[in-house]
Short mmCIF file of C-alpha atoms in Angstrom, two decimals:
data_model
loop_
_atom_site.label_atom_id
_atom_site.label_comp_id
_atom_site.label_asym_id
_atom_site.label_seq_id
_atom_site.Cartn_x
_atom_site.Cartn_y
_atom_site.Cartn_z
CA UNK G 1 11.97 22.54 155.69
CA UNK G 2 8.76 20.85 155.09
CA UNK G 3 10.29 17.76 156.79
CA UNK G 4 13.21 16.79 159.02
CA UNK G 5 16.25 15.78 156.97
CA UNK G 6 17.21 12.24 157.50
CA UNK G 7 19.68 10.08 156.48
CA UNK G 8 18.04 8.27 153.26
CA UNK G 9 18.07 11.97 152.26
CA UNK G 10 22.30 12.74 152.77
CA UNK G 11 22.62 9.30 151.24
CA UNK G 12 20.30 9.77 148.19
CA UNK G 13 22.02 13.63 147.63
CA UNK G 14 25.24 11.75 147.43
CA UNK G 15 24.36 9.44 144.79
CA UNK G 16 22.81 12.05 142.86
CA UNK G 17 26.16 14.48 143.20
CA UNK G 18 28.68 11.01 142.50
CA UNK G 19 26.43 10.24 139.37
CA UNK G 20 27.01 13.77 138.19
CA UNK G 21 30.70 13.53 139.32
CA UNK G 22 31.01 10.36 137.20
CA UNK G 23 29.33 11.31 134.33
CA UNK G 24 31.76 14.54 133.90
CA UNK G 25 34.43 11.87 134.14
CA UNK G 26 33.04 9.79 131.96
CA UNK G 27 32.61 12.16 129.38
CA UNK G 28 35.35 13.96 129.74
CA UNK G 29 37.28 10.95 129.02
CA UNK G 30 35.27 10.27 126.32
CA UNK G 31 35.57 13.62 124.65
CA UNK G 32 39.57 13.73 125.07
CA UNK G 33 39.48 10.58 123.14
CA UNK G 34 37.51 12.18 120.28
CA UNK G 35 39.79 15.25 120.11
CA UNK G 36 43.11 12.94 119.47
CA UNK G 37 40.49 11.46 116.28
CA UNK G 38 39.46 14.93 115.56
CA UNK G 39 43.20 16.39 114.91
CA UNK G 40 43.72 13.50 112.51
CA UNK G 41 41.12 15.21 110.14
CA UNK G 42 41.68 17.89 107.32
CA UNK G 43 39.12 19.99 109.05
CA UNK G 44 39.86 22.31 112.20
CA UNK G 45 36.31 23.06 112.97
CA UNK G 46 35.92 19.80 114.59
CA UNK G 47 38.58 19.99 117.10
CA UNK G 48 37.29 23.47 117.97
CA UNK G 49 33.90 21.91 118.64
CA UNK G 50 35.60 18.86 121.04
CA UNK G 51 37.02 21.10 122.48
CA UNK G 52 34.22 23.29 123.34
CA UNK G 53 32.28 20.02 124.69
CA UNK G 54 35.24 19.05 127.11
CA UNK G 55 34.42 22.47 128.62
CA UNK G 56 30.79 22.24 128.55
CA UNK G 57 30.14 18.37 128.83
CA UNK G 58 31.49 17.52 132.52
CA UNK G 59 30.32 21.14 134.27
CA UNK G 60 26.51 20.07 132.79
CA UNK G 61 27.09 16.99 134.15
CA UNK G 62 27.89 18.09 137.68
CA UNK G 63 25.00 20.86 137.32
CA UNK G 64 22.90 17.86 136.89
CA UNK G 65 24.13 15.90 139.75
CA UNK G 66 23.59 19.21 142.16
CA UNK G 67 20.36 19.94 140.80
CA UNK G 68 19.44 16.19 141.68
CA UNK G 69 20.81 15.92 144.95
CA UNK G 70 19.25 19.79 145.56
CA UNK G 71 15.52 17.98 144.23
CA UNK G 72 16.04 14.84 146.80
CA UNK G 73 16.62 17.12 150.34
CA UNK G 74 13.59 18.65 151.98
CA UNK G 75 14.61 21.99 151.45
CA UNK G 76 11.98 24.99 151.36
CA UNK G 77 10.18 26.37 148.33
CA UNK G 78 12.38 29.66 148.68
CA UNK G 79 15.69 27.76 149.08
CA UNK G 80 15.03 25.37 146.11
CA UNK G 81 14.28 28.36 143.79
CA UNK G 82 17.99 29.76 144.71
CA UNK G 83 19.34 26.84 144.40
CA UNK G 84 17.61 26.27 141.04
CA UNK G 85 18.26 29.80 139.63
CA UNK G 86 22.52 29.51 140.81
CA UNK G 87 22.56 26.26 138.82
CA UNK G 88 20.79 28.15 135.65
CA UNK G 89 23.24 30.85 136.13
CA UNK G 90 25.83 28.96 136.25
CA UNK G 91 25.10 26.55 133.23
CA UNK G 92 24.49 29.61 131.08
CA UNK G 93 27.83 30.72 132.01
CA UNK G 94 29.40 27.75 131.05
CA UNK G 95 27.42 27.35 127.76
CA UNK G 96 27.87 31.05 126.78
CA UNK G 97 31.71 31.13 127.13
CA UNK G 98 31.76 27.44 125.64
CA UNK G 99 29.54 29.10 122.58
CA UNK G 100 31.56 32.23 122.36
CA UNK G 101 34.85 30.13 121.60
CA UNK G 102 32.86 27.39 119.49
CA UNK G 103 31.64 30.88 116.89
CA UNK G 104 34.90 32.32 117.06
CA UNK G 105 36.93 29.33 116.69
CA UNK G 106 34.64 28.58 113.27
CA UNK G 107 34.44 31.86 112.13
CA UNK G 108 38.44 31.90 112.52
CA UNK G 109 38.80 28.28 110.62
CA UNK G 110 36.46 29.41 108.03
CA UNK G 111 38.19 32.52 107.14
CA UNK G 112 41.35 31.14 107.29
CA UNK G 113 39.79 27.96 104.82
CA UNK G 114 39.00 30.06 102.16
CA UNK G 115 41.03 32.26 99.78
CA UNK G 116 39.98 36.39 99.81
CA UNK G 117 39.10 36.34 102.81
CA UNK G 118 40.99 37.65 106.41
CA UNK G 119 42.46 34.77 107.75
CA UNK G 120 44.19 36.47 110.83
CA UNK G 121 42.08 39.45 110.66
CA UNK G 122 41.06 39.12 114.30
CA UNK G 123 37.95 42.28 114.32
CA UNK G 124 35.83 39.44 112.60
CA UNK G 125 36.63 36.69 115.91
CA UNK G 126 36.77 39.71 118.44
CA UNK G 127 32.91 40.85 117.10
CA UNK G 128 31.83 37.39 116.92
CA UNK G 129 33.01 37.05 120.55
CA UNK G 130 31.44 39.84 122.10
CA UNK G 131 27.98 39.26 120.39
CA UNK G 132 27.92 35.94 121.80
CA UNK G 133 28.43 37.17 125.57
CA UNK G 134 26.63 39.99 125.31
CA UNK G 135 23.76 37.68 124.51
CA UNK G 136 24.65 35.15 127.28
CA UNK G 137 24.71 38.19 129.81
CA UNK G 138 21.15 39.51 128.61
CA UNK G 139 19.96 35.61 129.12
CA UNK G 140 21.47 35.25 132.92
CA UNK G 141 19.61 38.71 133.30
CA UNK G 142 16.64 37.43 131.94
CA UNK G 143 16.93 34.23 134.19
CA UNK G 144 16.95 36.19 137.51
CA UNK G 145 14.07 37.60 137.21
CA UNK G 146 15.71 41.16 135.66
CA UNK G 147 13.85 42.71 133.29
CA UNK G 148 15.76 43.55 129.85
CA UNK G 149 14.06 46.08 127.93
CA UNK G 150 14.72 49.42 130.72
CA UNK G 151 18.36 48.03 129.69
CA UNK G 152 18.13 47.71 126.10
CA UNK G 153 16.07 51.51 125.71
CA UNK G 154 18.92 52.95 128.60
CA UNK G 155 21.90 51.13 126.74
CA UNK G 156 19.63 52.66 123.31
CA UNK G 157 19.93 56.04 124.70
CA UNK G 158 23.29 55.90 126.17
CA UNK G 159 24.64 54.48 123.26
CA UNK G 160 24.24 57.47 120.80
CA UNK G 161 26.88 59.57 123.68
CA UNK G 162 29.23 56.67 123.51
CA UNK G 163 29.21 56.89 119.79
CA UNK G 164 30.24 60.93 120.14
CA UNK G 165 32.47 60.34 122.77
CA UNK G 166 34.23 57.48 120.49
CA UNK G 167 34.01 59.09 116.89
CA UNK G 168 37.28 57.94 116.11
CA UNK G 169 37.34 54.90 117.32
CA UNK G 170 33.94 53.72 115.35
CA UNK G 171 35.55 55.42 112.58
CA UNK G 172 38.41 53.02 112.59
CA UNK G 173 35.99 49.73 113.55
CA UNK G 174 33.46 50.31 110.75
CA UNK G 175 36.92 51.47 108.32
CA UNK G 176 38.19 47.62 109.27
CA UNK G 177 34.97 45.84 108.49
CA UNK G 178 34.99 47.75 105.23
CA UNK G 179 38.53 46.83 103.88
CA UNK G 180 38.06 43.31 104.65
CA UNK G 181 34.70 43.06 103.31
CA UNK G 182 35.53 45.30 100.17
CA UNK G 183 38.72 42.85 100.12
CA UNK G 184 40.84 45.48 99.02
CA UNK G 185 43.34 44.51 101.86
CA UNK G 186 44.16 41.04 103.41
CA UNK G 187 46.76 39.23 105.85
CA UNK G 188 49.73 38.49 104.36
CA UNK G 189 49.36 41.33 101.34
CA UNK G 190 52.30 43.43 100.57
CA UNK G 191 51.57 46.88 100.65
CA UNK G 192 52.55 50.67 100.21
CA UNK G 193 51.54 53.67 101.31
CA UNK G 194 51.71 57.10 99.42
CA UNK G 195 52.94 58.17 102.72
CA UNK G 196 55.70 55.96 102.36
CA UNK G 197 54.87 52.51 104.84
CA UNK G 198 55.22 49.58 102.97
CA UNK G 199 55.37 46.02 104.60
CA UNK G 200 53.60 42.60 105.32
CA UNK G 201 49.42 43.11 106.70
CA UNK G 202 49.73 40.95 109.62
CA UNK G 203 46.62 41.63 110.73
CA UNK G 204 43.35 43.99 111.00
CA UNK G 205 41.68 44.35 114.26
CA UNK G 206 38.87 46.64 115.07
CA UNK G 207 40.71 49.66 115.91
CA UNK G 208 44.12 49.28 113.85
CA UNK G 209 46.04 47.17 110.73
CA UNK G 210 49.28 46.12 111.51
CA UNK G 211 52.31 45.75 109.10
CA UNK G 212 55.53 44.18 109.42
CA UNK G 213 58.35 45.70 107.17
CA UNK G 214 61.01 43.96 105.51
CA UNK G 215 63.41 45.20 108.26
CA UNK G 216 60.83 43.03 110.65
CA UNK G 217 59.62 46.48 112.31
CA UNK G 218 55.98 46.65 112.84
CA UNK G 219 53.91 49.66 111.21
CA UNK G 220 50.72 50.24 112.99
CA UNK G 221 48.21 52.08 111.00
CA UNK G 222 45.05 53.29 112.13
CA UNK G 223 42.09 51.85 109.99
CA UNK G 224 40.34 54.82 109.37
CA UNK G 225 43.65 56.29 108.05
CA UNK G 226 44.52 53.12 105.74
CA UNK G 227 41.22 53.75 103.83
CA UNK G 228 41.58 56.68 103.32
CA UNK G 229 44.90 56.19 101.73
CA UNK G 230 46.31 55.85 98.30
CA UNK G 231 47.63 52.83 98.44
CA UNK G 232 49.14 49.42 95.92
CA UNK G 233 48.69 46.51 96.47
CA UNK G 234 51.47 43.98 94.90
CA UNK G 235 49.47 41.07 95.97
CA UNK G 236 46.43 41.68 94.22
CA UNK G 237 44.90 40.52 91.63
CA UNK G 238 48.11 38.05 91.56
CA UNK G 239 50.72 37.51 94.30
CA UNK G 240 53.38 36.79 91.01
CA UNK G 241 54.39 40.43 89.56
CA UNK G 242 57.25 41.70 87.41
CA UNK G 243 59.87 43.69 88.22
CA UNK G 244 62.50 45.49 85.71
CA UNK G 245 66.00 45.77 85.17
CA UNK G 246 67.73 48.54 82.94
CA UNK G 247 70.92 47.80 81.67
CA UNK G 248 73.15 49.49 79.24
CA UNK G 249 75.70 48.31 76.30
CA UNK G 250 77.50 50.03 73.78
CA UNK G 251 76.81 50.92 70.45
CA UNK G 252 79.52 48.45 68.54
CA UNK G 253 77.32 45.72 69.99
CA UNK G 254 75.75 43.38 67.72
CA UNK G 255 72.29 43.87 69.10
CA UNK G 256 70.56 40.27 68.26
CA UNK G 257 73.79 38.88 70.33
CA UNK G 258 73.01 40.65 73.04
CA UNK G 259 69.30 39.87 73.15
CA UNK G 260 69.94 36.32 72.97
CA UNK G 261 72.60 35.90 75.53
CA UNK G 262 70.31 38.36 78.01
CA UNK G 263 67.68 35.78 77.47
CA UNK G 264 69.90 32.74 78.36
CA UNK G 265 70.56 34.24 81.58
CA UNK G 266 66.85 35.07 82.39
CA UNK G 267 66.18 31.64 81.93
CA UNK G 268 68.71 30.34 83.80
CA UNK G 269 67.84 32.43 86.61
CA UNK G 270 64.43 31.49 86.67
CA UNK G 271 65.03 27.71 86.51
CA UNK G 272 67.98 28.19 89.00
CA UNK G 273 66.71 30.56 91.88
CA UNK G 274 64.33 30.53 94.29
CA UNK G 275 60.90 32.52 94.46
CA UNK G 276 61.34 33.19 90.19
CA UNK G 277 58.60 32.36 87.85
CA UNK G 278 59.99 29.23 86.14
CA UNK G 279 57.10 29.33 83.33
CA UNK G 280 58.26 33.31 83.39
CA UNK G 281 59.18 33.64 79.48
CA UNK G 282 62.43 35.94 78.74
CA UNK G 283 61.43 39.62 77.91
CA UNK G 284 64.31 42.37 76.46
CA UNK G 285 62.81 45.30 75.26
CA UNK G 286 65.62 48.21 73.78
CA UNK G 287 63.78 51.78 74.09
CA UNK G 288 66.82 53.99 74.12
CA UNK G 289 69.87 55.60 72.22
CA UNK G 290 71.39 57.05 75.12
CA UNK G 291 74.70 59.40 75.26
CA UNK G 292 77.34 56.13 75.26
CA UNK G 293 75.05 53.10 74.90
CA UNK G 294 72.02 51.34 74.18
CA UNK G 295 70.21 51.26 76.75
CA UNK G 296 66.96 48.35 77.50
CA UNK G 297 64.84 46.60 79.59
CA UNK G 298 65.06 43.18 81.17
CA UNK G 299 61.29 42.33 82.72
CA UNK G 300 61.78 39.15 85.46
CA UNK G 301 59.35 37.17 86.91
CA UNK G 302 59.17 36.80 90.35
CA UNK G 303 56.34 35.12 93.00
CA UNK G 304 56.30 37.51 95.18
CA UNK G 305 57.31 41.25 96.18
CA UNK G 306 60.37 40.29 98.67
CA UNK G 307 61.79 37.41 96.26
CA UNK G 308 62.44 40.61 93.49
CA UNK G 309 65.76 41.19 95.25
CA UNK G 310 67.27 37.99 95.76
CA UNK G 311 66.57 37.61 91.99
CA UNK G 312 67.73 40.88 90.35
CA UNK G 313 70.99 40.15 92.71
CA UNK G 314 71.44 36.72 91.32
CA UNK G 315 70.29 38.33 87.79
CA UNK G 316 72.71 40.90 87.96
CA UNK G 317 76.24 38.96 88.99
CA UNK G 318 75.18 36.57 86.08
CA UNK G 319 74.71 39.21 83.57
CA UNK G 320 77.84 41.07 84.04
CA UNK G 321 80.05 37.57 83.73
CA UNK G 322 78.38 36.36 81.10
CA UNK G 323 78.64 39.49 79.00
CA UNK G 324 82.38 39.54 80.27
CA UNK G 325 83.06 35.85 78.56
CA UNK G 326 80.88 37.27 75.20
CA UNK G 327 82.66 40.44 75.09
CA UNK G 328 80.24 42.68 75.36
CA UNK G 329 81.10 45.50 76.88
CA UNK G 330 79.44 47.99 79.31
CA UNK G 331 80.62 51.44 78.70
CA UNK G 332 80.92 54.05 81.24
CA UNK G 333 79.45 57.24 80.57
CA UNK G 334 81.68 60.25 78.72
CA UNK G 335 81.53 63.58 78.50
CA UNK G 336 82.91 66.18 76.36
CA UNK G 337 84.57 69.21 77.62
CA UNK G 338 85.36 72.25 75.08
CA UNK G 339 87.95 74.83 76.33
CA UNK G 340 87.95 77.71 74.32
CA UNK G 341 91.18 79.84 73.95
CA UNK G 342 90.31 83.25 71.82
CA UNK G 343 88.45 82.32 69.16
CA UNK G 344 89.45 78.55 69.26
CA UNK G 345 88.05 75.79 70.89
CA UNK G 346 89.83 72.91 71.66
CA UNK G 347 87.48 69.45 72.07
CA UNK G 348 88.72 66.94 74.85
CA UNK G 349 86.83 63.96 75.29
CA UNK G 350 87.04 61.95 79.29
CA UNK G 351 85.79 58.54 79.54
CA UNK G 352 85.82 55.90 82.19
CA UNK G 353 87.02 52.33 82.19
CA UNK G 354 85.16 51.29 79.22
CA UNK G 355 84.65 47.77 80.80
CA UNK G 356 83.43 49.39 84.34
CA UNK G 357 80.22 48.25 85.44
CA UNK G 358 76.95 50.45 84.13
CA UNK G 359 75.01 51.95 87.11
CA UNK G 360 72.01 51.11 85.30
CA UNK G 361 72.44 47.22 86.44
CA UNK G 362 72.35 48.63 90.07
CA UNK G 363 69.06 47.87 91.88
#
């Protein structure tokens, strides 16, 4: 010490620590109130960035008080530049986590704002993340007096191994950063595979893509392997698709009846049942003169891929008892057997119930 420490100097230290003290009260009182204003807004970035502050706001605060009270005792030049550099350290600690949730937290509200892009792709947040503390460890480096560049050329050097040793993984990171920037793929697209996985993206992080089935089983498929895939996509360009239905009637129907009763129920269905195109207009399309019937094609609207099944179901048991009440029927398939005894041959003709239900209106 350059002086003996007195009392004026405890006393002064103490005012300078309970400023600090109160001012991280203080503020952190203040900043709790703006986060209750801040979730009453449309926009999430701002309660990320209160909520950042709360962190960083009351730990500056009492950095600020130390660093006083450290500036009012009579301590050496050597002790005050310890002092002074823990305090730095510290503060840069605090601001770099603070920052790295502040960027990730935006870059998460952004994506999830706007419409193409990965909402709950997390690689985007995860990268964002580490870039932010990696810089936030080269500054607390820089700030004790260690000198960054042997680093950068050893991590320079050392890096081209790591990227051999992890071929696969890299693969798979830079595969994930190209499917979400190419857009091909999003959260919450429906999906199949040629390989046969089909499901729900729930999300793409740097190494995999995760997909939950209709069964709610998760799929986890490496990204290097999904882009390399043939693959649909029955969310894009449009989450609303069609789906078709073949049914079947016999050949005494009157054709025009059966187009315009077919109709009634598609739009009936599509006022009537969930997840259906309302605005969908009624296509019947006949292509075929099969062995016992007639056969066409009913196209349905639907908004997305898992609604298709509630509404062929729906589509279905109404079809079948409204041609019931019209009379049209449904005719099994026949077949005709020819026995032949010497030089004769006897036709014999089987057919089903000829008001059994076509396999055709099966899903």
């Amino acid at each position: 010490m350059n002086r003996a420490l007195t009392v004026d100097d405890l006393v002064l230290a103490g005012i300078a620590l309970g400023a600090g003290l109160l001012l991280a009260f203080m503020s952190r009182t203040l900043l709790r109130w703006l986060a209750k204003h801040a979730k009453r807004t449309r926009w999430s970035g701002d309660d990320v960035i209160v909520d950042a502050l709360r962190s960083v706001v009351p730990w500056a605060a009492i950095a600020g008080g130390a660093a006083a009270a450290a500036a009012v005792l009579p301590l050496t030049r050597t002790v005050q530049h310890h002092v002074d550099q823990i305090l730095q350290v510290w503060l840069i600690f605090v601001v770099t986590l603070s920052a790295a949730r502040v960027i990730a937290g935006l870059v998460r509200t952004v994506t999830q704002s706007r419409s193409g892009v990965a909402g709950s792709a997390s690689i985007f947040v995860n990268i964002t993340r580490v870039l932010v503390l990696a810089i936030g460890f080269l500054v607390v480096l820089q700030t004790l007096g260690i000198s960054i560049a042997p680093l950068l050329t050893a991590l320079g050097v050392g890096g081209l191994a790591v990227a051999l040793a992890l071929q696969d993984t890299l693969a798979n990171l830079f595969a994930g950063i190209h499917i979400l920037a190419s857009k091909t793929v999003q959260p919450g697209d429906y999906i199949r595979l040629s390989s046969g996985e089909e499901g729900y993206v729930v999300d793409i992080n740097w190494r995999q893509t995760t997909v939950r089935q209709l069964s709610n089983n998760l799929v986890v498929i490496p990204n290097g392997q999904l882009a390399k895939a043939n693959m649909t996509n029955y969310t894009r360009p449009e989450q609303e698709l069609t789906v078709l239905v073949q049914v079947g009637v016999s050949y005494d129907s009157d054709l025009e009846q059966v187009e315009r009763v077919t109709a009634e129920v598609v739009t009936e269905v599509m006022t009537d049942v969930t997840g259906a195109v309302q605005d969908h207009e009624p296509a019947i399309r006949f292509h075929t003169f099969g062995d016992s019937r007639i056969g066409f094609t009913v196209i349905l609207g639907v908004g997305e891929f898992s609604d298709q099944y509630r509404i062929k179901h729906e589509f279905i048991k109404r079809l079948h008892r409204r041609y019931r009440e019209e009379g049209i029927r449904i005719p099994a398939p026949t077949r005709t057997v020819a026995l032949q005894q010497g030089t004769v041959v006897i036709p014999q003709q089987r057919s089903g119930d000829e008001r059994a239900p076509d396999s055709s209106l099966a899903d």
